[in-house]
Amino acid sequence: MNIIIGSDHAGFGLKEACRRHLSETSNHRVVDAGTFDCASIDYPRVAHQVAQAVANGEYERGILICGTGIGMSMVANRYRKVRAALCHELYTVRMARMHNDANVLAMGGRVIGEGIALEMVDLFLETPFEGGRHALRVSQFD
Ligand code: RB5
């Protein structure tokens, strides 16, 4: 899968961990949209870049990390073809894929630890959409 990942300064450490994890344990192609250090930046810039790339079909999935994940998910969900899910644990990640066909996972680098985040990323990438009645519901978003 082609994946694009991005964070602000508050999500930088967790973004680096996710990127390393995916390159060491999977065959996914992961492109890093930044940020590339801990210097303070405005999260909307990165959220727009990742969401736009998912919306235009360049990448199948996006991962966005800021301090809480809230700002990133708010910006990403302004794009019609983006379904960003802000998650803090595994159950909602699984449901976001199975029922909502989420194509962007937003996480809070100041909210969750690395161990759970890496499991969430794996689950986000491996869980299929159930389709059926859920596809009908997703088609009603717009
Ligand atoms: C940065 O301080 C923080 O506001 C940002 O990372 C994010 O949590 C916004 O939603």
Short mmCIF file of N, CA and C and ligand atoms in Angstrom, two decimals:
data_model
loop_
_atom_site.label_atom_id
_atom_site.label_comp_id
_atom_site.label_asym_id
_atom_site.label_seq_id
_atom_site.Cartn_x
_atom_site.Cartn_y
_atom_site.Cartn_z
N MET A 1 0.84 -1.20 0.00
CA MET A 1 0.00 0.00 0.00
C MET A 1 0.88 1.25 0.00
N ASN A 2 0.41 2.29 -0.64
CA ASN A 2 1.10 3.58 -0.60
C ASN A 2 0.52 4.41 0.54
N ILE A 3 1.40 4.80 1.44
CA ILE A 3 0.95 5.50 2.65
C ILE A 3 1.70 6.80 2.80
N ILE A 4 0.98 7.83 3.24
CA ILE A 4 1.65 9.10 3.53
C ILE A 4 1.43 9.41 5.01
N ILE A 5 2.52 9.81 5.67
CA ILE A 5 2.47 10.06 7.12
C ILE A 5 2.97 11.47 7.40
N GLY A 6 2.34 12.13 8.37
CA GLY A 6 2.80 13.48 8.70
C GLY A 6 2.47 13.83 10.14
N SER A 7 3.22 14.76 10.67
CA SER A 7 3.00 15.20 12.05
C SER A 7 3.41 16.66 12.19
N ASP A 8 3.02 17.25 13.32
CA ASP A 8 3.63 18.51 13.72
C ASP A 8 4.71 18.18 14.76
N HIS A 9 5.24 19.21 15.41
CA HIS A 9 6.30 18.99 16.40
C HIS A 9 5.83 18.09 17.54
N ALA A 10 4.56 18.22 17.95
CA ALA A 10 4.05 17.46 19.09
C ALA A 10 3.89 15.97 18.75
N GLY A 11 3.82 15.67 17.46
CA GLY A 11 3.68 14.28 17.05
C GLY A 11 4.94 13.72 16.43
N PHE A 12 5.97 14.54 16.40
CA PHE A 12 7.19 14.16 15.67
C PHE A 12 7.77 12.82 16.15
N GLY A 13 7.95 12.67 17.46
CA GLY A 13 8.56 11.44 18.00
C GLY A 13 7.76 10.21 17.62
N LEU A 14 6.44 10.30 17.76
CA LEU A 14 5.59 9.15 17.45
C LEU A 14 5.56 8.89 15.94
N LYS A 15 5.59 9.95 15.17
CA LYS A 15 5.63 9.79 13.70
C LYS A 15 6.89 9.03 13.28
N GLU A 16 8.00 9.41 13.87
CA GLU A 16 9.27 8.74 13.55
C GLU A 16 9.19 7.25 13.93
N ALA A 17 8.60 6.97 15.08
CA ALA A 17 8.47 5.58 15.53
C ALA A 17 7.58 4.78 14.58
N CYS A 18 6.48 5.39 14.12
CA CYS A 18 5.57 4.69 13.19
C CYS A 18 6.26 4.43 11.86
N ARG A 19 6.98 5.41 11.40
CA ARG A 19 7.68 5.29 10.11
C ARG A 19 8.71 4.16 10.18
N ARG A 20 9.51 4.18 11.25
CA ARG A 20 10.54 3.14 11.44
C ARG A 20 9.88 1.77 11.53
N HIS A 21 8.82 1.68 12.30
CA HIS A 21 8.11 0.42 12.49
C HIS A 21 7.63 -0.14 11.14
N LEU A 22 7.04 0.71 10.33
CA LEU A 22 6.51 0.24 9.04
C LEU A 22 7.63 -0.15 8.10
N SER A 23 8.73 0.57 8.13
CA SER A 23 9.81 0.21 7.20
C SER A 23 10.50 -1.07 7.65
N GLU A 24 10.50 -1.34 8.96
CA GLU A 24 11.16 -2.56 9.46
C GLU A 24 10.27 -3.80 9.40
N THR A 25 8.95 -3.61 9.44
CA THR A 25 8.07 -4.78 9.59
C THR A 25 7.09 -4.98 8.43
N SER A 26 7.09 -4.09 7.44
CA SER A 26 6.09 -4.25 6.37
C SER A 26 6.70 -3.90 5.02
N ASN A 27 5.93 -4.20 3.98
CA ASN A 27 6.36 -3.84 2.62
C ASN A 27 5.66 -2.60 2.11
N HIS A 28 4.93 -1.92 2.99
CA HIS A 28 4.23 -0.71 2.56
C HIS A 28 5.25 0.35 2.16
N ARG A 29 4.86 1.15 1.17
CA ARG A 29 5.70 2.30 0.78
C ARG A 29 5.22 3.50 1.60
N VAL A 30 6.09 4.00 2.43
CA VAL A 30 5.69 5.08 3.34
C VAL A 30 6.43 6.36 2.98
N VAL A 31 5.67 7.39 2.65
CA VAL A 31 6.27 8.69 2.32
C VAL A 31 6.04 9.64 3.50
N ASP A 32 7.10 10.33 3.87
CA ASP A 32 7.07 11.21 5.04
C ASP A 32 6.83 12.65 4.60
N ALA A 33 5.69 13.21 5.02
CA ALA A 33 5.35 14.59 4.66
C ALA A 33 5.89 15.58 5.69
N GLY A 34 6.69 15.11 6.65
CA GLY A 34 7.24 15.98 7.68
C GLY A 34 6.31 16.04 8.88
N THR A 35 6.59 16.80 9.83
CA THR A 35 7.73 17.67 10.00
C THR A 35 8.99 16.85 10.30
N PHE A 36 10.13 17.45 10.16
CA PHE A 36 11.36 16.67 10.24
C PHE A 36 12.19 16.93 11.49
N ASP A 37 11.67 17.74 12.40
CA ASP A 37 12.33 17.92 13.70
C ASP A 37 11.31 18.43 14.71
N CYS A 38 11.81 18.78 15.89
CA CYS A 38 10.90 19.16 16.98
C CYS A 38 10.56 20.64 17.00
N ALA A 39 11.01 21.40 16.01
CA ALA A 39 10.71 22.83 15.98
C ALA A 39 9.21 23.03 15.75
N SER A 40 8.67 24.02 16.44
CA SER A 40 7.23 24.25 16.40
C SER A 40 6.74 24.62 14.99
N ILE A 41 5.71 23.95 14.54
CA ILE A 41 5.10 24.29 13.24
C ILE A 41 3.57 24.28 13.39
N ASP A 42 2.89 24.82 12.40
CA ASP A 42 1.43 24.82 12.41
C ASP A 42 0.92 23.52 11.78
N TYR A 43 0.18 22.74 12.57
CA TYR A 43 -0.27 21.42 12.09
C TYR A 43 -1.15 21.47 10.83
N PRO A 44 -1.94 22.53 10.57
CA PRO A 44 -2.79 22.48 9.38
C PRO A 44 -1.99 22.30 8.07
N ARG A 45 -0.79 22.85 8.03
CA ARG A 45 -0.01 22.73 6.78
C ARG A 45 0.22 21.25 6.43
N VAL A 46 0.64 20.48 7.42
CA VAL A 46 0.91 19.06 7.18
C VAL A 46 -0.40 18.30 6.96
N ALA A 47 -1.42 18.64 7.71
CA ALA A 47 -2.71 17.96 7.56
C ALA A 47 -3.27 18.16 6.15
N HIS A 48 -3.15 19.41 5.63
CA HIS A 48 -3.62 19.67 4.26
C HIS A 48 -2.83 18.83 3.25
N GLN A 49 -1.54 18.79 3.44
CA GLN A 49 -0.68 18.06 2.48
C GLN A 49 -1.05 16.57 2.44
N VAL A 50 -1.21 15.97 3.60
CA VAL A 50 -1.53 14.54 3.67
C VAL A 50 -2.96 14.28 3.17
N ALA A 51 -3.89 15.10 3.61
CA ALA A 51 -5.30 14.88 3.24
C ALA A 51 -5.49 15.08 1.73
N GLN A 52 -4.84 16.09 1.19
CA GLN A 52 -4.95 16.34 -0.25
C GLN A 52 -4.42 15.15 -1.06
N ALA A 53 -3.30 14.60 -0.60
CA ALA A 53 -2.67 13.47 -1.30
C ALA A 53 -3.55 12.21 -1.23
N VAL A 54 -4.26 12.04 -0.13
CA VAL A 54 -5.19 10.89 -0.03
C VAL A 54 -6.44 11.17 -0.86
N ALA A 55 -6.93 12.40 -0.79
CA ALA A 55 -8.15 12.77 -1.53
C ALA A 55 -7.96 12.62 -3.03
N ASN A 56 -6.78 12.95 -3.52
CA ASN A 56 -6.58 12.86 -4.98
C ASN A 56 -6.10 11.47 -5.43
N GLY A 57 -6.05 10.52 -4.52
CA GLY A 57 -5.77 9.14 -4.88
C GLY A 57 -4.30 8.79 -5.01
N GLU A 58 -3.45 9.76 -4.70
CA GLU A 58 -2.00 9.51 -4.79
C GLU A 58 -1.57 8.45 -3.76
N TYR A 59 -2.23 8.48 -2.60
CA TYR A 59 -1.94 7.51 -1.53
C TYR A 59 -3.25 6.89 -1.07
N GLU A 60 -3.17 5.57 -0.75
CA GLU A 60 -4.39 4.89 -0.30
C GLU A 60 -4.74 5.24 1.15
N ARG A 61 -3.71 5.44 1.96
CA ARG A 61 -3.95 5.74 3.37
C ARG A 61 -3.03 6.85 3.86
N GLY A 62 -3.51 7.57 4.86
CA GLY A 62 -2.71 8.60 5.51
C GLY A 62 -2.69 8.40 7.01
N ILE A 63 -1.62 8.83 7.62
CA ILE A 63 -1.50 8.80 9.09
C ILE A 63 -1.08 10.20 9.53
N LEU A 64 -1.83 10.77 10.47
CA LEU A 64 -1.56 12.13 10.93
C LEU A 64 -1.41 12.14 12.45
N ILE A 65 -0.39 12.79 12.93
CA ILE A 65 -0.14 12.83 14.36
C ILE A 65 0.18 14.26 14.81
N CYS A 66 -0.62 14.76 15.74
CA CYS A 66 -0.27 16.02 16.40
C CYS A 66 -0.33 15.76 17.90
N GLY A 67 -0.45 16.80 18.71
CA GLY A 67 -0.45 16.57 20.15
C GLY A 67 -1.62 15.71 20.60
N THR A 68 -2.81 16.09 20.15
CA THR A 68 -4.02 15.34 20.51
C THR A 68 -4.60 14.53 19.36
N GLY A 69 -4.24 14.86 18.15
CA GLY A 69 -4.85 14.27 16.95
C GLY A 69 -6.10 15.03 16.52
N ILE A 70 -6.56 15.94 17.37
CA ILE A 70 -7.84 16.63 17.10
C ILE A 70 -7.72 17.59 15.92
N GLY A 71 -6.75 18.48 16.00
CA GLY A 71 -6.59 19.47 14.92
C GLY A 71 -6.34 18.81 13.58
N MET A 72 -5.49 17.82 13.58
CA MET A 72 -5.16 17.11 12.33
C MET A 72 -6.42 16.47 11.73
N SER A 73 -7.23 15.82 12.58
CA SER A 73 -8.42 15.14 12.05
C SER A 73 -9.46 16.16 11.57
N MET A 74 -9.55 17.29 12.26
CA MET A 74 -10.51 18.33 11.82
C MET A 74 -10.16 18.86 10.44
N VAL A 75 -8.89 19.13 10.23
CA VAL A 75 -8.46 19.64 8.92
C VAL A 75 -8.66 18.57 7.85
N ALA A 76 -8.23 17.36 8.13
CA ALA A 76 -8.30 16.28 7.13
C ALA A 76 -9.74 16.02 6.69
N ASN A 77 -10.67 16.11 7.63
CA ASN A 77 -12.07 15.81 7.29
C ASN A 77 -12.77 16.91 6.49
N ARG A 78 -12.05 17.98 6.19
CA ARG A 78 -12.61 18.99 5.29
C ARG A 78 -12.56 18.55 3.83
N TYR A 79 -11.78 17.49 3.59
CA TYR A 79 -11.66 16.98 2.21
C TYR A 79 -12.72 15.92 1.99
N ARG A 80 -13.46 16.09 0.91
CA ARG A 80 -14.61 15.26 0.63
C ARG A 80 -14.29 13.75 0.60
N LYS A 81 -13.16 13.41 0.05
CA LYS A 81 -12.85 11.99 -0.09
C LYS A 81 -12.05 11.44 1.09
N VAL A 82 -11.82 12.27 2.08
CA VAL A 82 -11.07 11.81 3.25
C VAL A 82 -12.04 11.42 4.36
N ARG A 83 -11.78 10.27 4.95
CA ARG A 83 -12.52 9.84 6.13
C ARG A 83 -11.48 9.61 7.23
N ALA A 84 -11.23 10.66 8.00
CA ALA A 84 -10.19 10.59 9.03
C ALA A 84 -10.81 10.19 10.36
N ALA A 85 -10.20 9.22 11.02
CA ALA A 85 -10.68 8.75 12.32
C ALA A 85 -9.64 9.07 13.39
N LEU A 86 -10.08 9.80 14.40
CA LEU A 86 -9.21 10.09 15.55
C LEU A 86 -9.39 8.96 16.56
N CYS A 87 -8.34 8.21 16.79
CA CYS A 87 -8.45 7.03 17.66
C CYS A 87 -7.36 7.04 18.73
N HIS A 88 -7.72 6.42 19.87
CA HIS A 88 -6.76 6.31 20.97
C HIS A 88 -6.54 4.87 21.40
N GLU A 89 -7.30 3.97 20.82
CA GLU A 89 -7.16 2.55 21.19
C GLU A 89 -7.61 1.66 20.04
N LEU A 90 -7.47 0.35 20.23
CA LEU A 90 -7.61 -0.58 19.11
C LEU A 90 -9.05 -0.77 18.63
N TYR A 91 -10.00 -0.77 19.56
CA TYR A 91 -11.39 -1.04 19.15
C TYR A 91 -11.88 -0.02 18.12
N THR A 92 -11.63 1.26 18.39
CA THR A 92 -12.14 2.27 17.46
C THR A 92 -11.37 2.25 16.13
N VAL A 93 -10.11 1.84 16.17
CA VAL A 93 -9.37 1.71 14.90
C VAL A 93 -10.03 0.61 14.06
N ARG A 94 -10.31 -0.53 14.71
CA ARG A 94 -10.92 -1.66 13.96
C ARG A 94 -12.28 -1.23 13.38
N MET A 95 -13.08 -0.56 14.20
CA MET A 95 -14.40 -0.13 13.73
C MET A 95 -14.30 0.94 12.65
N ALA A 96 -13.33 1.82 12.80
CA ALA A 96 -13.14 2.88 11.79
C ALA A 96 -12.85 2.27 10.42
N ARG A 97 -12.18 1.16 10.41
CA ARG A 97 -11.92 0.47 9.14
C ARG A 97 -13.15 -0.35 8.71
N MET A 98 -13.67 -1.19 9.60
CA MET A 98 -14.74 -2.12 9.23
C MET A 98 -16.04 -1.40 8.87
N HIS A 99 -16.38 -0.35 9.62
CA HIS A 99 -17.69 0.29 9.44
C HIS A 99 -17.61 1.62 8.69
N ASN A 100 -16.49 2.33 8.81
CA ASN A 100 -16.43 3.69 8.24
C ASN A 100 -15.47 3.81 7.08
N ASP A 101 -14.75 2.75 6.76
CA ASP A 101 -13.77 2.77 5.68
C ASP A 101 -12.81 3.96 5.82
N ALA A 102 -12.36 4.19 7.05
CA ALA A 102 -11.44 5.31 7.30
C ALA A 102 -10.19 5.17 6.44
N ASN A 103 -9.81 6.27 5.81
CA ASN A 103 -8.58 6.21 5.01
C ASN A 103 -7.46 7.07 5.61
N VAL A 104 -7.77 7.75 6.69
CA VAL A 104 -6.73 8.47 7.43
C VAL A 104 -6.90 8.15 8.92
N LEU A 105 -5.78 7.81 9.55
CA LEU A 105 -5.77 7.57 11.00
C LEU A 105 -5.10 8.77 11.67
N ALA A 106 -5.81 9.40 12.60
CA ALA A 106 -5.23 10.51 13.36
C ALA A 106 -4.99 10.05 14.79
N MET A 107 -3.82 10.39 15.30
CA MET A 107 -3.46 9.99 16.67
C MET A 107 -2.85 11.17 17.42
N GLY A 108 -2.90 11.10 18.74
CA GLY A 108 -2.33 12.14 19.58
C GLY A 108 -1.02 11.70 20.20
N GLY A 109 0.04 12.33 19.77
CA GLY A 109 1.37 11.98 20.28
C GLY A 109 1.54 12.27 21.76
N ARG A 110 0.68 13.17 22.30
CA ARG A 110 0.75 13.48 23.73
C ARG A 110 -0.30 12.70 24.52
N VAL A 111 -1.02 11.83 23.82
CA VAL A 111 -2.14 11.12 24.45
C VAL A 111 -1.84 9.64 24.64
N ILE A 112 -1.25 9.03 23.63
CA ILE A 112 -1.03 7.58 23.69
C ILE A 112 0.46 7.25 23.63
N GLY A 113 0.78 6.07 24.08
CA GLY A 113 2.18 5.61 24.06
C GLY A 113 2.51 4.94 22.74
N GLU A 114 3.81 4.72 22.56
CA GLU A 114 4.31 4.17 21.30
C GLU A 114 3.80 2.74 21.05
N GLY A 115 3.77 1.93 22.10
CA GLY A 115 3.37 0.53 21.94
C GLY A 115 1.98 0.40 21.35
N ILE A 116 1.02 1.11 21.94
CA ILE A 116 -0.36 1.03 21.45
C ILE A 116 -0.46 1.67 20.06
N ALA A 117 0.27 2.75 19.84
CA ALA A 117 0.19 3.44 18.54
C ALA A 117 0.67 2.52 17.41
N LEU A 118 1.72 1.77 17.63
CA LEU A 118 2.22 0.89 16.56
C LEU A 118 1.22 -0.23 16.27
N GLU A 119 0.59 -0.74 17.31
CA GLU A 119 -0.46 -1.76 17.09
C GLU A 119 -1.64 -1.16 16.34
N MET A 120 -1.97 0.08 16.67
CA MET A 120 -3.08 0.76 15.99
C MET A 120 -2.78 0.95 14.51
N VAL A 121 -1.56 1.32 14.21
CA VAL A 121 -1.17 1.52 12.81
C VAL A 121 -1.29 0.19 12.05
N ASP A 122 -0.79 -0.89 12.63
CA ASP A 122 -0.89 -2.21 11.98
C ASP A 122 -2.35 -2.58 11.73
N LEU A 123 -3.17 -2.38 12.75
CA LEU A 123 -4.58 -2.73 12.64
C LEU A 123 -5.27 -1.88 11.57
N PHE A 124 -4.94 -0.60 11.55
CA PHE A 124 -5.51 0.32 10.56
C PHE A 124 -5.18 -0.14 9.14
N LEU A 125 -3.98 -0.66 8.95
CA LEU A 125 -3.57 -1.05 7.60
C LEU A 125 -4.06 -2.44 7.20
N GLU A 126 -4.32 -3.30 8.18
CA GLU A 126 -4.68 -4.68 7.83
C GLU A 126 -6.18 -4.98 7.89
N THR A 127 -6.96 -4.09 8.48
CA THR A 127 -8.39 -4.40 8.66
C THR A 127 -9.19 -3.98 7.43
N PRO A 128 -9.93 -4.92 6.81
CA PRO A 128 -10.72 -4.57 5.63
C PRO A 128 -12.04 -3.87 5.99
N PHE A 129 -12.55 -3.12 5.03
CA PHE A 129 -13.89 -2.52 5.14
C PHE A 129 -14.91 -3.62 4.94
N GLU A 130 -15.97 -3.62 5.75
CA GLU A 130 -17.00 -4.67 5.64
C GLU A 130 -17.93 -4.47 4.46
N GLY A 131 -18.06 -3.23 4.00
CA GLY A 131 -18.96 -2.98 2.87
C GLY A 131 -20.41 -3.17 3.27
N GLY A 132 -21.26 -3.63 2.30
CA GLY A 132 -22.68 -3.89 2.59
C GLY A 132 -23.38 -2.65 3.10
N ARG A 133 -24.11 -2.81 4.22
CA ARG A 133 -24.89 -1.69 4.75
C ARG A 133 -23.98 -0.52 5.14
N HIS A 134 -22.73 -0.84 5.47
CA HIS A 134 -21.80 0.23 5.85
C HIS A 134 -21.40 1.06 4.64
N ALA A 135 -21.31 0.42 3.48
CA ALA A 135 -20.99 1.16 2.25
C ALA A 135 -22.13 2.11 1.91
N LEU A 136 -23.34 1.63 2.12
CA LEU A 136 -24.52 2.48 1.87
C LEU A 136 -24.46 3.73 2.77
N ARG A 137 -24.09 3.51 4.03
CA ARG A 137 -24.02 4.63 4.98
C ARG A 137 -22.90 5.60 4.62
N VAL A 138 -21.75 5.04 4.26
CA VAL A 138 -20.61 5.90 3.88
C VAL A 138 -20.97 6.71 2.65
N SER A 139 -21.76 6.10 1.74
CA SER A 139 -22.16 6.82 0.52
C SER A 139 -23.08 8.00 0.82
N GLN A 140 -23.64 8.02 2.02
CA GLN A 140 -24.54 9.12 2.40
C GLN A 140 -23.81 10.30 3.04
N PHE A 141 -22.50 10.18 3.20
CA PHE A 141 -21.75 11.27 3.87
C PHE A 141 -21.91 12.59 3.15
N ASP A 142 -21.96 12.54 1.81
CA ASP A 142 -22.01 13.79 1.03
C ASP A 142 -23.40 14.08 0.53
C1 RB5 B 1 0.40 21.92 19.45
O1 RB5 B 1 0.70 22.53 20.66
C2 RB5 B 1 -0.99 21.29 19.50
O2 RB5 B 1 -1.96 22.28 19.60
C3 RB5 B 1 -1.21 20.42 18.29
O3 RB5 B 1 -0.21 19.47 18.22
C4 RB5 B 1 -2.51 19.64 18.26
O4 RB5 B 1 -2.71 18.93 19.45
C5 RB5 B 1 -3.71 20.36 17.79
O5 RB5 B 1 -4.80 19.80 17.68
#
